[in-house]
PDB file of C-alpha atoms in Angstrom:
ATOM      1  CA  MET A  28      89.614  54.206  99.465  1.00 53.00           C
ATOM      2  CA  ARG A  29      91.808  55.628  96.733  1.00 56.00           C
ATOM      3  CA  ILE A  30      91.216  59.207  97.959  1.00 57.00           C
ATOM      4  CA  LEU A  31      91.968  58.150 101.543  1.00 50.00           C
ATOM      5  CA  THR A  32      95.222  56.546 100.435  1.00 50.00           C
ATOM      6  CA  LEU A  33      96.242  59.693  98.565  1.00 47.00           C
ATOM      7  CA  TYR A  34      95.385  61.835 101.585  1.00 48.00           C
ATOM      8  CA  ILE A  35      97.440  59.672 103.942  1.00 50.00           C
ATOM      9  CA  GLY A  36     100.321  59.767 101.464  1.00 48.00           C
ATOM     10  CA  LEU A  37     100.179  63.554 101.282  1.00 47.00           C
ATOM     11  CA  VAL A  38     100.178  63.883 105.079  1.00 45.00           C
ATOM     12  CA  CYS A  39     103.170  61.551 105.339  1.00 46.00           C
ATOM     13  CA  PHE A  40     105.008  63.533 102.662  1.00 48.00           C
ATOM     14  CA  VAL A  41     104.425  66.812 104.519  1.00 46.00           C
ATOM     15  CA  LEU A  42     105.563  65.335 107.831  1.00 47.00           C
ATOM     16  CA  VAL A  43     108.726  63.875 106.295  1.00 46.00           C
ATOM     17  CA  SER A  44     109.442  67.180 104.545  1.00 48.00           C
ATOM     18  CA  CYS A  45     108.995  69.051 107.806  1.00 48.00           C
ATOM     19  CA  LYS A  46     111.454  66.764 109.547  1.00 46.00           C
ATOM     20  CA  LYS A  47     114.039  67.358 106.838  1.00 47.00           C
ATOM     21  CA  GLU A  48     113.487  71.116 106.715  1.00 44.00           C
ATOM     22  CA  GLY A  49     113.698  71.926 110.391  1.00 48.00           C
ATOM     23  CA  GLY A  50     110.366  70.763 111.757  1.00 50.00           C
ATOM     24  CA  ASN A  51     108.348  74.000 111.891  1.00 56.00           C
ATOM     25  CA  CYS A  52     105.759  73.047 109.243  1.00 65.00           C
ATOM     26  CA  ILE A  53     103.237  71.769 111.768  1.00 52.00           C
ATOM     27  CA  GLU A  54     103.670  74.765 114.091  1.00 69.00           C
ATOM     28  CA  SER A  55     101.180  77.595 113.915  1.00 78.00           C
ATOM     29  CA  THR A  56     102.359  81.169 113.478  1.00 87.00           C
ATOM     30  CA  GLY A  57     101.741  81.762 117.158  1.00 91.00           C
ATOM     31  CA  LYS A  58     101.112  84.971 119.064  1.00 93.00           C
ATOM     32  CA  ILE A  59     102.159  88.113 117.163  1.00 95.00           C
ATOM     33  CA  VAL A  60     105.222  89.659 118.812  1.00 97.00           C
ATOM     34  CA  THR A  61     107.694  92.448 118.001  1.00 98.00           C
ATOM     35  CA  GLU A  62     111.469  92.126 118.241  1.00 98.00           C
ATOM     36  CA  GLN A  63     114.107  94.876 118.098  1.00 98.00           C
ATOM     37  CA  ARG A  64     117.324  94.169 116.190  1.00 97.00           C
ATOM     38  CA  GLN A  65     120.474  96.209 115.651  1.00 93.00           C
ATOM     39  CA  ILE A  66     122.143  96.169 112.239  1.00 95.00           C
ATOM     40  CA  PRO A  67     125.425  97.527 110.862  1.00 96.00           C
ATOM     41  CA  TYR A  68     125.856 100.075 108.079  1.00 96.00           C
ATOM     42  CA  PHE A  69     124.066  99.310 104.806  1.00 98.00           C
ATOM     43  CA  ASN A  70     123.257 101.263 101.638  1.00 97.00           C
ATOM     44  CA  SER A  71     121.118  98.757  99.739  1.00 98.00           C
ATOM     45  CA  LEU A  72     117.995  96.701 100.415  1.00 98.00           C
ATOM     46  CA  LYS A  73     116.871  93.329  99.038  1.00 99.00           C
ATOM     47  CA  MET A  74     113.311  92.095  99.653  1.00 99.00           C
ATOM     48  CA  LEU A  75     112.304  88.441  99.316  1.00 98.00           C
ATOM     49  CA  ASP A  76     109.204  86.378 100.127  1.00 96.00           C
ATOM     50  CA  ASN A  77     106.046  87.504 101.950  1.00 95.00           C
ATOM     51  CA  VAL A  78     107.470  90.186 104.231  1.00 97.00           C
ATOM     52  CA  ASP A  79     106.094  93.732 104.336  1.00 98.00           C
ATOM     53  CA  VAL A  80     108.744  96.436 104.765  1.00 99.00           C
ATOM     54  CA  GLU A  81     108.503 100.006 106.039  1.00 99.00           C
ATOM     55  CA  LEU A  82     111.400 102.425 105.512  1.00 98.00           C
ATOM     56  CA  ILE A  83     112.050 105.512 107.619  1.00 98.00           C
ATOM     57  CA  SER A  84     115.183 107.628 108.024  1.00 97.00           C
ATOM     58  CA  GLY A  85     116.461 108.260 111.535  1.00 96.00           C
ATOM     59  CA  ASP A  86     119.512 108.758 113.730  1.00 95.00           C
ATOM     60  CA  GLU A  87     120.620 105.109 113.843  1.00 95.00           C
ATOM     61  CA  ASN A  88     120.309 101.837 111.978  1.00 96.00           C
ATOM     62  CA  LYS A  89     117.826  99.480 113.583  1.00 97.00           C
ATOM     63  CA  ILE A  90     115.113  96.979 112.693  1.00 98.00           C
ATOM     64  CA  GLU A  91     111.761  96.170 114.255  1.00 98.00           C
ATOM     65  CA  VAL A  92     110.420  92.741 113.257  1.00 98.00           C
ATOM     66  CA  THR A  93     106.757  91.859 113.817  1.00 98.00           C
ATOM     67  CA  ALA A  94     105.689  88.241 113.262  1.00 96.00           C
ATOM     68  CA  GLY A  95     104.351  85.147 115.004  1.00 95.00           C
ATOM     69  CA  GLU A  96     106.418  83.986 117.969  1.00 95.00           C
ATOM     70  CA  ASN A  97     106.949  80.569 116.361  1.00 94.00           C
ATOM     71  CA  ILE A  98     108.377  81.948 113.114  1.00 95.00           C
ATOM     72  CA  ILE A  99     110.048  85.251 114.037  1.00 97.00           C
ATOM     73  CA  ASP A 100     113.494  83.685 114.523  1.00 96.00           C
ATOM     74  CA  ASN A 101     113.451  82.667 110.849  1.00 96.00           C
ATOM     75  CA  ILE A 102     112.734  86.142 109.531  1.00 98.00           C
ATOM     76  CA  PHE A 103     116.184  86.761 108.086  1.00 97.00           C
ATOM     77  CA  THR A 104     117.638  90.297 108.415  1.00 98.00           C
ATOM     78  CA  GLN A 105     121.329  90.393 107.603  1.00 97.00           C
ATOM     79  CA  VAL A 106     123.763  92.737 105.866  1.00 98.00           C
ATOM     80  CA  VAL A 107     125.926  91.078 103.212  1.00 98.00           C
ATOM     81  CA  ASP A 108     128.613  92.322 100.827  1.00 98.00           C
ATOM     82  CA  ILE A 109     127.457  92.291  97.199  1.00 95.00           C
ATOM     83  CA  ASP A 110     129.398  93.168  94.056  1.00 95.00           C
ATOM     84  CA  ILE A 111     127.068  94.822  91.544  1.00 92.00           C
ATOM     85  CA  LYS A 112     127.741  96.181  88.080  1.00 87.00           C
ATOM     86  CA  ARG A 113     126.262  99.440  86.798  1.00 87.00           C
ATOM     87  CA  ASP A 114     127.182 100.747  83.362  1.00 80.00           C
ATOM     88  CA  SER A 115     130.019  98.186  83.143  1.00 83.00           C
ATOM     89  CA  VAL A 116     131.494  99.427  86.437  1.00 87.00           C
ATOM     90  CA  SER A 117     131.691  97.039  89.402  1.00 91.00           C
ATOM     91  CA  LYS A 118     130.926  98.362  92.852  1.00 90.00           C
ATOM     92  CA  MET A 119     130.805  96.741  96.279  1.00 94.00           C
ATOM     93  CA  ILE A 120     127.672  97.502  98.292  1.00 96.00           C
ATOM     94  CA  LYS A 121     126.375  96.616 101.751  1.00 98.00           C
ATOM     95  CA  GLN A 122     123.000  94.976 101.154  1.00 98.00           C
ATOM     96  CA  LEU A 123     120.393  94.392 103.847  1.00 98.00           C
ATOM     97  CA  VAL A 124     118.534  91.182 102.955  1.00 99.00           C
ATOM     98  CA  ILE A 125     114.986  90.665 104.261  1.00 98.00           C
ATOM     99  CA  GLN A 126     113.775  87.081 103.858  1.00 98.00           C
ATOM    100  CA  ASN A 127     111.321  84.608 105.370  1.00 97.00           C
ATOM    101  CA  VAL A 128     113.276  81.348 105.635  1.00 95.00           C
ATOM    102  CA  ASN A 129     110.534  79.454 107.467  1.00 93.00           C
ATOM    103  CA  GLN A 130     109.509  76.249 105.744  1.00 80.00           C
ATOM    104  CA  CYS A 131     105.979  75.351 104.584  1.00 69.00           C
ATOM    105  CA  ASN A 132     104.761  78.948 104.530  1.00 54.00           C
ATOM    106  CA  TRP A 133     101.943  77.820 102.231  1.00 51.00           C
ATOM    107  CA  LEU A 134     100.365  76.023 105.209  1.00 49.00           C
ATOM    108  CA  ARG A 135     100.059  79.229 107.241  1.00 48.00           C
ATOM    109  CA  SER A 136      97.583  82.072 107.084  1.00 54.00           C
ATOM    110  CA  TYR A 137      98.666  85.149 105.128  1.00 52.00           C
ATOM    111  CA  ASP A 138      96.267  87.205 107.263  1.00 61.00           C
ATOM    112  CA  LYS A 139      98.795  87.258 110.099  1.00 71.00           C
ATOM    113  CA  PRO A 140     101.382  89.975 109.456  1.00 80.00           C
ATOM    114  CA  ILE A 141     105.080  89.600 108.865  1.00 96.00           C
ATOM    115  CA  LYS A 142     106.496  93.104 108.900  1.00 98.00           C
ATOM    116  CA  VAL A 143     109.954  94.633 109.127  1.00 99.00           C
ATOM    117  CA  LYS A 144     110.293  98.321 109.967  1.00 99.00           C
ATOM    118  CA  ILE A 145     113.732  99.606 108.976  1.00 99.00           C
ATOM    119  CA  THR A 146     115.189 102.782 110.429  1.00 98.00           C
ATOM    120  CA  TYR A 147     118.284 103.894 108.526  1.00 97.00           C
ATOM    121  CA  ALA A 148     120.794 106.656 109.287  1.00 95.00           C
ATOM    122  CA  ASN A 149     122.587 106.588 105.934  1.00 92.00           C
ATOM    123  CA  ASN A 150     121.551 106.929 102.294  1.00 93.00           C
ATOM    124  CA  ILE A 151     119.858 104.004 100.574  1.00 96.00           C
ATOM    125  CA  ASN A 152     120.981 103.950  96.953  1.00 96.00           C
ATOM    126  CA  ASN A 153     119.568 100.666  95.690  1.00 97.00           C
ATOM    127  CA  ILE A 154     116.510  98.473  96.252  1.00 98.00           C
ATOM    128  CA  GLU A 155     116.184  94.976  94.778  1.00 98.00           C
ATOM    129  CA  TYR A 156     112.614  93.667  94.905  1.00 99.00           C
ATOM    130  CA  ARG A 157     111.776  89.942  94.568  1.00 98.00           C
ATOM    131  CA  SER A 158     108.840  89.798  96.944  1.00 97.00           C
ATOM    132  CA  ILE A 159     105.089  89.580  97.420  1.00 96.00           C
ATOM    133  CA  GLY A 160     105.307  91.924 100.386  1.00 97.00           C
ATOM    134  CA  ASP A 161     104.500  95.624 100.376  1.00 98.00           C
ATOM    135  CA  LEU A 162     107.221  98.284 100.527  1.00 98.00           C
ATOM    136  CA  ILE A 163     106.306 101.678 101.974  1.00 98.00           C
ATOM    137  CA  CYS A 164     108.425 104.789 102.548  1.00 98.00           C
ATOM    138  CA  LEU A 165     107.328 106.586 105.716  1.00 98.00           C
ATOM    139  CA  ASN A 166     109.439 109.595 104.736  1.00 97.00           C
ATOM    140  CA  THR A 167     111.713 110.656 101.878  1.00 98.00           C
ATOM    141  CA  ILE A 168     114.674 108.645 100.587  1.00 98.00           C
ATOM    142  CA  LYS A 169     117.448 111.155  99.869  1.00 97.00           C
ATOM    143  CA  SER A 170     120.265 110.107  97.556  1.00 96.00           C
ATOM    144  CA  ASP A 171     122.336 111.510  94.704  1.00 97.00           C
ATOM    145  CA  THR A 172     121.562 108.443  92.576  1.00 97.00           C
ATOM    146  CA  PHE A 173     118.829 105.921  93.346  1.00 98.00           C
ATOM    147  CA  TYR A 174     117.979 102.571  91.719  1.00 98.00           C
ATOM    148  CA  ILE A 175     115.072 100.215  92.157  1.00 98.00           C
ATOM    149  CA  ASP A 176     115.215  96.884  90.300  1.00 98.00           C
ATOM    150  CA  ILE A 177     111.993  94.847  90.317  1.00 98.00           C
ATOM    151  CA  PHE A 178     112.787  91.311  89.174  1.00 97.00           C
ATOM    152  CA  GLU A 179     109.563  89.606  90.319  1.00 96.00           C
ATOM    153  CA  GLY A 180     106.724  89.996  92.787  1.00 95.00           C
ATOM    154  CA  SER A 181     103.163  91.119  93.343  1.00 95.00           C
ATOM    155  CA  GLY A 182     103.070  93.540  96.260  1.00 96.00           C
ATOM    156  CA  LYS A 183     102.633  97.301  96.403  1.00 98.00           C
ATOM    157  CA  ILE A 184     105.720  99.522  96.256  1.00 99.00           C
ATOM    158  CA  ASN A 185     105.299 103.113  97.407  1.00 99.00           C
ATOM    159  CA  LEU A 186     108.417 105.306  97.254  1.00 99.00           C
ATOM    160  CA  GLU A 187     109.133 108.952  97.958  1.00 98.00           C
ATOM    161  CA  LEU A 188     112.440 110.203  96.536  1.00 99.00           C
ATOM    162  CA  GLN A 189     114.625 113.284  96.567  1.00 98.00           C
ATOM    163  CA  CYS A 190     117.580 112.726  94.262  1.00 98.00           C
ATOM    164  CA  LEU A 191     119.539 113.986  91.291  1.00 98.00           C
ATOM    165  CA  HIS A 192     119.173 110.799  89.242  1.00 98.00           C
ATOM    166  CA  SER A 193     116.581 108.046  89.627  1.00 99.00           C
ATOM    167  CA  HIS A 194     116.457 104.692  87.832  1.00 98.00           C
ATOM    168  CA  LEU A 195     113.190 102.737  87.868  1.00 99.00           C
ATOM    169  CA  HIS A 196     113.732  99.285  86.339  1.00 98.00           C
ATOM    170  CA  TYR A 197     110.776  96.906  86.173  1.00 98.00           C
ATOM    171  CA  PHE A 198     111.794  93.564  84.636  1.00 97.00           C
ATOM    172  CA  PHE A 199     109.096  91.103  85.723  1.00 96.00           C
ATOM    173  CA  GLY A 200     106.090  90.777  88.022  1.00 97.00           C
ATOM    174  CA  THR A 201     102.700  92.324  88.716  1.00 97.00           C
ATOM    175  CA  ALA A 202     103.571  94.670  91.580  1.00 98.00           C
ATOM    176  CA  ASP A 203     102.188  98.211  91.655  1.00 98.00           C
ATOM    177  CA  LEU A 204     105.012 100.772  91.616  1.00 98.00           C
ATOM    178  CA  ILE A 205     104.123 104.248  92.900  1.00 99.00           C
ATOM    179  CA  VAL A 206     106.861 106.884  93.025  1.00 99.00           C
ATOM    180  CA  LYS A 207     106.613 110.521  94.061  1.00 99.00           C
ATOM    181  CA  GLY A 208     109.010 113.277  95.086  1.00 99.00           C
ATOM    182  CA  ARG A 209     111.719 115.098  93.118  1.00 99.00           C
ATOM    183  CA  SER A 210     114.355 113.868  90.662  1.00 99.00           C
ATOM    184  CA  TYR A 211     116.351 116.011  88.248  1.00 98.00           C
ATOM    185  CA  VAL A 212     116.792 113.172  85.725  1.00 99.00           C
ATOM    186  CA  ASN A 213     114.753 109.969  85.674  1.00 99.00           C
ATOM    187  CA  TYR A 214     115.377 106.765  83.697  1.00 99.00           C
ATOM    188  CA  LEU A 215     112.512 104.274  83.478  1.00 99.00           C
ATOM    189  CA  HIS A 216     112.473 100.798  81.940  1.00 98.00           C
ATOM    190  CA  GLN A 217     109.173  98.904  81.948  1.00 98.00           C
ATOM    191  CA  ALA A 218     109.094  95.322  80.642  1.00 97.00           C
ATOM    192  CA  SER A 219     106.483  93.701  82.838  1.00 95.00           C
ATOM    193  CA  TYR A 220     102.809  93.423  83.780  1.00 97.00           C
ATOM    194  CA  GLY A 221     102.415  95.853  86.663  1.00 97.00           C
ATOM    195  CA  PRO A 222     101.649  99.588  86.352  1.00 98.00           C
ATOM    196  CA  ILE A 223     104.117 102.378  87.102  1.00 98.00           C
ATOM    197  CA  HIS A 224     102.626 105.524  88.621  1.00 99.00           C
ATOM    198  CA  ALA A 225     105.382 108.151  88.631  1.00 99.00           C
ATOM    199  CA  SER A 226     103.502 111.288  87.585  1.00 98.00           C
ATOM    200  CA  GLU A 227     104.105 112.713  91.073  1.00 99.00           C
ATOM    201  CA  LEU A 228     107.846 112.219  90.689  1.00 99.00           C
ATOM    202  CA  ILE A 229     108.598 115.727  89.461  1.00 99.00           C
ATOM    203  CA  THR A 230     111.424 115.532  86.926  1.00 99.00           C
ATOM    204  CA  ASP A 231     113.099 117.887  84.477  1.00 99.00           C
ATOM    205  CA  PHE A 232     114.402 115.190  82.128  1.00 99.00           C
ATOM    206  CA  ASN A 233     112.693 111.824  81.713  1.00 99.00           C
ATOM    207  CA  TYR A 234     113.926 108.953  79.525  1.00 99.00           C
ATOM    208  CA  LEU A 235     111.776 105.844  79.320  1.00 98.00           C
ATOM    209  CA  GLU A 236     110.771 102.785  77.347  1.00 98.00           C
ATOM    210  CA  ASN A 237     107.554 100.856  77.907  1.00 99.00           C
ATOM    211  CA  ARG A 238     107.996  97.282  76.686  1.00 98.00           C
ATOM    212  CA  GLY A 239     105.344  95.923  79.028  1.00 97.00           C
ATOM    213  CA  SER A 240     101.623  95.253  78.895  1.00 97.00           C
ATOM    214  CA  ASN A 241     100.652  97.845  81.488  1.00 98.00           C
ATOM    215  CA  ASP A 242     100.748 101.631  81.592  1.00 98.00           C
ATOM    216  CA  CYS A 243     103.346 104.169  82.732  1.00 99.00           C
ATOM    217  CA  TYR A 244     102.517 107.589  84.179  1.00 99.00           C
ATOM    218  CA  VAL A 245     105.399 110.087  84.215  1.00 99.00           C
ATOM    219  CA  HIS A 246     106.245 113.779  84.516  1.00 99.00           C
ATOM    220  CA  ALA A 247     108.803 115.899  82.639  1.00 99.00           C
ATOM    221  CA  SER A 248     109.119 119.677  82.465  1.00 98.00           C
ATOM    222  CA  ILE A 249     112.086 120.160  80.096  1.00 99.00           C
ATOM    223  CA  TYR A 250     112.595 116.984  78.047  1.00 99.00           C
ATOM    224  CA  LEU A 251     110.734 113.717  77.536  1.00 99.00           C
ATOM    225  CA  GLY A 252     112.313 110.924  75.498  1.00 99.00           C
ATOM    226  CA  ALA A 253     109.957 107.954  75.366  1.00 99.00           C
ATOM    227  CA  THR A 254     109.510 104.756  73.366  1.00 99.00           C
ATOM    228  CA  ILE A 255     106.537 102.397  73.299  1.00 99.00           C
ATOM    229  CA  SER A 256     107.533  98.890  72.188  1.00 98.00           C
ATOM    230  CA  SER A 257     104.470  96.881  73.227  1.00 98.00           C
ATOM    231  CA  VAL A 258     100.794  97.275  74.195  1.00 98.00           C
ATOM    232  CA  GLY A 259     101.283  99.431  77.286  1.00 98.00           C
ATOM    233  CA  ASN A 260     100.520 103.162  77.128  1.00 99.00           C
ATOM    234  CA  ILE A 261     102.515 106.148  78.357  1.00 99.00           C
ATOM    235  CA  TYR A 262     100.703 109.016  80.077  1.00 99.00           C
ATOM    236  CA  TYR A 263     102.810 112.126  80.611  1.00 99.00           C
ATOM    237  CA  SER A 264     102.380 115.493  82.289  1.00 99.00           C
ATOM    238  CA  GLY A 265     104.503 118.589  82.942  1.00 98.00           C
ATOM    239  CA  ASN A 266     104.184 120.112  79.458  1.00 98.00           C
ATOM    240  CA  PRO A 267     107.797 119.306  78.487  1.00 98.00           C
ATOM    241  CA  ALA A 268     109.460 121.953  76.334  1.00 98.00           C
ATOM    242  CA  GLU A 269     110.949 119.240  74.128  1.00 99.00           C
ATOM    243  CA  LYS A 270     109.814 115.692  73.508  1.00 98.00           C
ATOM    244  CA  GLU A 271     110.834 112.776  71.321  1.00 99.00           C
ATOM    245  CA  LEU A 272     108.106 110.149  71.212  1.00 98.00           C
ATOM    246  CA  LYS A 273     108.702 106.889  69.363  1.00 98.00           C
ATOM    247  CA  LYS A 274     105.937 104.333  68.829  1.00 98.00           C
ATOM    248  CA  ILE A 275     106.857 100.787  67.771  1.00 97.00           C
ATOM    249  CA  GLY A 276     104.178  98.811  69.605  1.00 97.00           C
ATOM    250  CA  SER A 277     100.400  99.192  69.720  1.00 98.00           C
ATOM    251  CA  GLY A 278     100.317 101.299  72.876  1.00 98.00           C
ATOM    252  CA  ASN A 279      99.711 105.043  72.701  1.00 98.00           C
ATOM    253  CA  PHE A 280     100.921 108.326  74.163  1.00 99.00           C
ATOM    254  CA  TYR A 281      98.511 110.493  76.143  1.00 99.00           C
ATOM    255  CA  GLU A 282      99.316 113.967  77.446  1.00 98.00           C
ATOM    256  CA  LEU A 283      97.723 114.847  80.767  1.00 96.00           C
ATOM    257  CA  GLU A 284      96.907 118.349  81.950  1.00 82.00           C
TER     258      GLU A 284
END
């Protein structure tokens, strides 16, 4: 009887919550459909929630959203103005925000896809990741200076870059970060639990600190300046002509052929 009472109470709580939150908790995902959307100019991307994202450069800015017909209207894709600060300098950016604003997502199957394919005609300079969705580059992101900031999440991030300066900042989460391509100078900050695989990002100068519990794989051909401050290791390749390796934590440096 006690279990039955608790069960009935839980059902009532969910139903009341659904009513307050828009009423789509008891709806299934529905048939998987694809919707085309036009978007204005943007130069930054922010990922939230359980949405997979594909990036591809093209001749125009557009979005293709794939999701269940009952939830697709609440897959948020909007460009907003954001003031960010880099190196004490404020800058206004146009940020495309990808978010699942459906309620009670925990009641739905994660086997049914929620995917946003983004075609962009301009440079993307910044990606902010706070998601459990995957991020995949279908071709190369070209930019003078590129930033990715991972603040939380557990998906897979696969980037291909061609830039002068790249900044890979991993603050929190367990996501896998894989980066390849070409960057003249790379800056890497690792303070989290997920691995960073950037040995295929061919760089001349690489500056990094591993403060996390997982490993970093990097490449440098001219200079490598690296610090280990925790248990994570640093694996490096490229036979850099000059290197400054500082070890504070228990992790180790390993040179790869």
